[in-house]
CSV table of C-alpha atoms in Angstrom, one decimal:
chain,number,residue,atom,x,y,z
A,1422,THR,CA,-4.7,-76.1,27.6
A,1423,ASP,CA,-4.6,-76.1,23.2
A,1424,GLY,CA,-1.1,-75.5,23.9
A,1425,SER,CA,-0.3,-71.6,23.0
A,1426,TRP,CA,1.0,-69.3,25.9
A,1427,ILE,CA,-1.2,-65.3,25.2
A,1428,ASP,CA,0.6,-62.5,26.4
A,1429,TRP,CA,0.3,-59.1,25.9
A,1430,ASN,CA,-3.0,-56.6,25.6
A,1431,LEU,CA,-2.8,-54.4,22.1
A,1432,PRO,CA,-5.6,-53.1,20.1
A,1433,PRO,CA,-5.3,-56.3,17.5
A,1434,GLY,CA,-6.3,-58.6,21.2
A,1435,GLN,CA,-3.6,-60.3,22.7
A,1436,SER,CA,-0.2,-62.0,21.4
A,1437,SER,CA,-1.0,-65.5,21.0
A,1438,THR,CA,1.3,-66.9,18.3
A,1439,TRP,CA,4.0,-64.8,18.5
A,1440,THR,CA,4.0,-65.3,22.5
A,1441,THR,CA,3.6,-69.6,21.7
A,1442,ALA,CA,6.3,-69.0,19.2
A,1443,TYR,CA,9.2,-67.3,21.3
A,1444,VAL,CA,8.1,-68.7,24.6
A,1445,GLY,CA,8.2,-72.9,23.1
A,1446,GLY,CA,11.8,-70.9,21.8
A,1447,LYS,CA,12.9,-70.5,25.0
A,1448,LEU,CA,12.1,-73.8,26.2
A,1449,THR,CA,13.5,-76.0,23.1
A,1450,SER,CA,16.7,-74.5,24.3
A,1451,LEU,CA,17.0,-75.9,27.8
A,1452,ALA,CA,19.4,-78.7,28.0
A,1453,GLY,CA,18.8,-82.2,29.7
A,1454,GLN,CA,16.7,-82.4,32.3
A,1455,HIS,CA,15.1,-79.2,32.3
A,1456,ARG,CA,14.6,-79.8,28.3
A,1457,ASP,CA,13.0,-82.6,29.6
A,1458,ARG,CA,10.3,-81.4,31.9
A,1459,THR,CA,8.9,-79.1,29.0
A,1460,SER,CA,8.8,-81.3,25.9
A,1461,ARG,CA,4.8,-82.1,26.8
A,1462,ALA,CA,4.0,-78.5,26.5
A,1463,THR,CA,6.6,-77.4,23.8
A,1464,ALA,CA,5.2,-80.5,21.7
A,1465,GLY,CA,1.7,-79.0,22.5
A,1466,ALA,CA,2.8,-75.7,21.0
A,1467,SER,CA,4.1,-77.2,17.9
A,1468,GLN,CA,1.0,-78.6,17.0
A,1469,TRP,CA,-0.5,-75.3,17.8
A,1470,LEU,CA,1.4,-73.3,15.6
A,1471,THR,CA,0.7,-76.5,12.8
A,1472,ARG,CA,-2.8,-75.8,13.2
A,1473,ASN,CA,-3.1,-72.5,13.6
A,1474,MET,CA,-0.9,-71.4,10.3
A,1475,SER,CA,-2.0,-68.6,8.1
A,1476,PRO,CA,-3.4,-69.5,5.0
A,1477,ASP,CA,0.5,-68.2,3.4
A,1478,PHE,CA,2.3,-70.5,5.5
A,1479,GLY,CA,3.4,-67.6,7.4
A,1480,TRP,CA,2.6,-66.8,11.2
A,1481,GLY,CA,1.2,-63.6,12.9
A,1482,TYR,CA,0.8,-62.0,16.1
A,1483,ASN,CA,-1.8,-63.9,16.9
A,1484,GLU,CA,-4.0,-65.8,14.5
A,1485,GLN,CA,-6.6,-63.3,13.6
A,1486,VAL,CA,-4.4,-60.8,11.1
A,1487,ASP,CA,-1.4,-61.1,9.1
A,1488,SER,CA,1.7,-62.8,8.7
A,1489,ASP,CA,4.7,-60.7,9.7
A,1490,ALA,CA,7.8,-61.5,9.7
A,1491,ASP,CA,9.1,-61.7,13.1
A,1492,SER,CA,6.5,-64.0,14.1
A,1493,THR,CA,7.6,-66.3,11.3
A,1494,ALA,CA,10.7,-66.6,12.0
A,1495,LEU,CA,10.1,-67.5,15.7
A,1496,ALA,CA,7.8,-69.9,14.2
A,1497,ILE,CA,10.0,-71.1,12.2
A,1498,LEU,CA,12.9,-71.6,14.8
A,1499,PHE,CA,10.8,-73.1,17.2
A,1500,LEU,CA,9.5,-75.5,15.2
A,1501,ALA,CA,12.7,-76.4,13.7
A,1502,SER,CA,14.5,-76.8,16.6
A,1503,GLY,CA,12.2,-79.4,17.6
A,1504,GLY,CA,12.7,-81.3,14.3
A,1505,ARG,CA,9.6,-80.4,13.1
A,1506,THR,CA,9.1,-80.2,9.2
A,1507,VAL,CA,8.8,-76.4,8.0
A,1508,PRO,CA,7.2,-76.0,4.3
A,1509,ASP,CA,9.1,-74.5,1.8
A,1510,SER,CA,6.2,-71.9,1.7
A,1511,SER,CA,7.2,-70.9,4.7
A,1512,TYR,CA,10.4,-69.8,4.1
A,1513,SER,CA,9.1,-68.5,1.4
A,1514,CYS,CA,7.5,-66.5,3.3
A,1515,LEU,CA,9.6,-64.8,5.5
A,1516,GLU,CA,11.7,-64.4,2.4
A,1517,GLY,CA,9.0,-62.2,1.0
A,1518,PHE,CA,9.4,-59.5,4.0
A,1519,GLN,CA,13.3,-58.8,3.1
A,1520,CYS,CA,13.7,-54.8,1.6
A,1521,GLU,CA,16.1,-54.0,-1.2
A,1522,ASP,CA,18.6,-52.9,1.5
A,1523,GLY,CA,18.9,-57.5,3.1
A,1524,GLY,CA,16.5,-56.7,6.4
A,1525,PHE,CA,13.9,-57.5,7.1
A,1526,ALA,CA,10.0,-55.8,7.9
A,1527,THR,CA,7.8,-56.4,10.4
A,1528,PHE,CA,5.0,-56.4,7.5
A,1529,ARG,CA,4.8,-56.3,3.6
A,1530,GLY,CA,2.5,-55.8,0.6
A,1531,ARG,CA,0.8,-53.3,1.8
A,1532,PRO,CA,-0.2,-49.6,1.7
A,1533,ASN,CA,0.4,-47.1,3.9
A,1534,LEU,CA,2.2,-49.4,6.8
A,1535,GLY,CA,5.0,-46.5,6.6
A,1536,SER,CA,8.3,-47.2,9.1
A,1537,TRP,CA,6.1,-51.2,10.1
A,1538,ALA,CA,7.0,-51.9,6.4
A,1539,THR,CA,10.6,-50.7,6.7
A,1540,SER,CA,13.8,-53.1,7.5
A,1541,HIS,CA,13.7,-53.6,11.2
A,1542,PRO,CA,17.3,-54.2,13.6
A,1543,ASP,CA,15.3,-56.4,15.8
A,1544,VAL,CA,13.6,-58.2,13.3
A,1545,THR,CA,16.3,-59.6,10.8
A,1546,PRO,CA,18.7,-61.0,13.2
A,1547,SER,CA,15.7,-63.7,14.2
A,1548,ALA,CA,14.4,-63.9,10.7
A,1549,VAL,CA,18.7,-64.6,9.4
A,1550,LEU,CA,18.6,-67.5,11.6
A,1551,ALA,CA,14.8,-69.0,10.9
A,1552,LEU,CA,16.3,-69.1,7.4
A,1553,THR,CA,19.9,-70.9,8.8
A,1554,THR,CA,17.4,-73.9,9.4
A,1555,LYS,CA,17.1,-74.7,5.6
A,1556,TYR,CA,19.8,-72.1,3.3
A,1557,ALA,CA,23.5,-72.2,4.1
A,1558,MET,CA,25.6,-69.4,4.4
A,1559,THR,CA,26.1,-68.6,1.0
A,1560,SER,CA,22.3,-68.4,-0.1
A,1561,GLN,CA,21.3,-64.6,-1.0
A,1562,SER,CA,19.3,-64.0,1.4
A,1563,VAL,CA,20.8,-65.2,4.1
A,1564,ASN,CA,23.9,-63.3,3.2
A,1565,ARG,CA,22.5,-59.7,3.1
A,1566,GLY,CA,20.4,-60.2,6.3
A,1567,LEU,CA,23.6,-60.8,7.7
A,1568,GLN,CA,25.6,-57.8,6.2
A,1569,PHE,CA,22.3,-55.1,7.4
A,1570,VAL,CA,22.7,-56.7,10.9
A,1571,LEU,CA,26.3,-56.4,11.3
A,1572,ASP,CA,25.6,-52.6,9.1
A,1573,LYS,CA,23.0,-51.3,11.8
A,1574,ARG,CA,25.6,-52.0,14.8
A,1575,THR,CA,26.0,-48.4,16.5
A,1576,SER,CA,28.9,-47.3,17.3
A,1577,SER,CA,28.9,-48.0,20.7
A,1578,GLY,CA,28.4,-51.9,19.8
A,1579,VAL,CA,25.0,-52.5,20.5
A,1580,TRP,CA,21.5,-52.3,17.9
A,1581,LYS,CA,19.4,-49.8,18.5
A,1582,SER,CA,15.3,-51.5,18.7
A,1583,PHE,CA,12.4,-50.3,16.2
A,1584,TRP,CA,9.7,-52.0,18.1
A,1585,TRP,CA,10.6,-52.2,21.7
A,1586,THR,CA,11.6,-49.5,24.4
A,1587,THR,CA,15.6,-51.3,24.7
A,1588,PHE,CA,18.3,-52.0,22.8
A,1589,LEU,CA,18.3,-55.3,24.7
A,1590,TYR,CA,16.4,-57.0,23.2
A,1591,SER,CA,17.9,-56.2,19.4
A,1592,THR,CA,21.1,-56.6,20.7
A,1593,GLU,CA,20.6,-60.0,21.7
A,1594,ARG,CA,18.8,-61.4,19.2
A,1595,SER,CA,21.8,-60.0,17.3
A,1596,LEU,CA,24.3,-61.6,19.1
A,1597,SER,CA,23.0,-65.2,18.8
A,1598,LEU,CA,22.8,-64.9,15.4
A,1599,PHE,CA,26.9,-64.3,15.6
A,1600,GLU,CA,27.0,-67.4,17.4
A,1601,ALA,CA,24.5,-69.7,15.4
A,1602,VAL,CA,26.5,-69.0,12.8
A,1603,ARG,CA,29.8,-68.8,14.5
A,1604,LEU,CA,31.1,-65.9,13.4
A,1605,ASP,CA,34.3,-64.3,14.3
A,1606,ILE,CA,33.8,-60.2,15.3
A,1607,ASP,CA,35.4,-58.0,17.7
A,1608,LEU,CA,32.6,-58.0,20.0
A,1609,GLN,CA,35.3,-55.3,22.7
A,1610,VAL,CA,32.7,-52.4,22.6
A,1611,THR,CA,29.6,-54.3,23.0
A,1612,ARG,CA,31.0,-56.3,25.7
A,1613,LYS,CA,31.8,-52.2,27.5
A,1614,THR,CA,28.4,-51.7,27.1
A,1615,LEU,CA,26.9,-54.5,27.7
A,1616,LEU,CA,28.4,-54.3,31.5
A,1617,HIS,CA,27.7,-51.0,31.7
A,1618,THR,CA,24.1,-51.9,31.4
A,1619,ARG,CA,21.5,-51.4,34.4
A,1620,PRO,CA,18.3,-53.4,33.7
A,1621,GLN,CA,15.3,-51.7,34.5
A,1622,THR,CA,12.4,-54.7,34.1
A,1623,PRO,CA,13.3,-58.1,34.9
A,1624,PHE,CA,12.7,-59.3,31.2
A,1625,GLU,CA,15.8,-56.3,30.1
A,1626,SER,CA,17.7,-58.6,33.6
A,1627,ALA,CA,17.4,-61.8,31.6
A,1628,LEU,CA,18.3,-60.2,27.9
A,1629,LEU,CA,21.1,-58.3,29.7
A,1630,LEU,CA,22.2,-62.0,30.9
A,1631,SER,CA,21.4,-63.8,27.7
A,1632,SER,CA,23.6,-61.2,26.0
A,1633,LEU,CA,26.6,-61.6,28.2
A,1634,LEU,CA,26.9,-65.4,28.1
A,1635,TRP,CA,26.8,-65.2,24.0
A,1636,LEU,CA,29.8,-62.8,24.8
A,1637,PRO,CA,33.2,-64.5,24.4
A,1638,ASP,CA,35.6,-63.8,28.0
A,1639,ILE,CA,32.6,-63.0,30.3
A,1640,ALA,CA,33.9,-63.4,33.9
A,1641,LYS,CA,30.6,-65.6,35.1
A,1642,ASP,CA,31.3,-64.7,38.4
A,1643,GLN,CA,31.2,-61.4,38.4
A,1644,ASP,CA,29.4,-59.9,35.3
A,1645,VAL,CA,26.5,-62.7,34.8
A,1646,TRP,CA,25.8,-64.2,38.6
A,1647,PRO,CA,24.6,-61.4,40.3
A,1648,LEU,CA,22.3,-61.1,37.3
A,1649,VAL,CA,21.0,-64.3,38.0
A,1650,ASP,CA,20.8,-63.9,41.7
A,1651,GLN,CA,18.9,-60.1,41.3
A,1652,LEU,CA,15.9,-62.9,39.0
A,1653,VAL,CA,16.1,-64.7,41.9
A,1654,GLU,CA,14.8,-62.4,44.1
A,1655,ASP,CA,12.8,-60.3,41.8
A,1656,GLN,CA,10.7,-63.8,41.4
A,1657,ALA,CA,7.4,-63.9,42.6
A,1658,PRO,CA,5.6,-66.3,45.3
A,1659,ASP,CA,3.6,-68.6,41.9
A,1660,GLY,CA,7.0,-68.9,39.6
A,1661,SER,CA,6.8,-66.2,37.7
A,1662,TRP,CA,8.8,-62.6,37.7
A,1663,SER,CA,6.4,-58.9,36.5
A,1664,SER,CA,5.9,-57.3,33.5
A,1665,ARG,CA,6.2,-53.8,32.4
A,1666,PRO,CA,4.9,-52.1,29.2
A,1667,MET,CA,8.1,-52.8,26.3
A,1668,LEU,CA,6.7,-51.8,23.1
A,1669,ARG,CA,6.5,-48.6,21.4
A,1670,VAL,CA,3.0,-48.8,20.8
């Protein structure tokens, strides 16, 4: 009723901010009547996110923890997609998570963070995409981040995930970035790997489906519709899908 969505159940509690930004962003990407049907929900979500901005103008996993790059990036993307004004300070906050190699770490500025403060292939694409809602492709932060994503593609054409047990999350994020910035690169190896991937959960199926749709020359009858059919078959009577632990933590 307050406009947020919640998910996960980790030591810091349930994820309200990250989940609200992620779900809100997905809903604003819908087309036509589907987007119209969700307008009231997304309006409430954007108001909730604006009210729960951290003092440093970023966003965290939930309202009780420090800001992180992933939550901040997703919040910026959601708010910008809905036409809401994002403070310049929020972009500055996000840029503060960029590392020397051009990638974005989940956390920065605190001791004893270990690998949590190194560049992450599943966080960087969202951060770069969020920066493009304000900065041009020629800006240093965007250009360095994009190069990091390109450099982190594996020999099998996909991207490893830091936080997730599946490479599909980081791969879908990276491919969506390339589409948004109209980057023309050879994705044949990526396509081959994805077409040989067998998802283990409904979320993986959805990520695989989204990844395939970002690729050119995908045969929808052969490659896409079977995944759609499987998702429809797996849907519960209340409209939801079953969940399974998918975070490395």
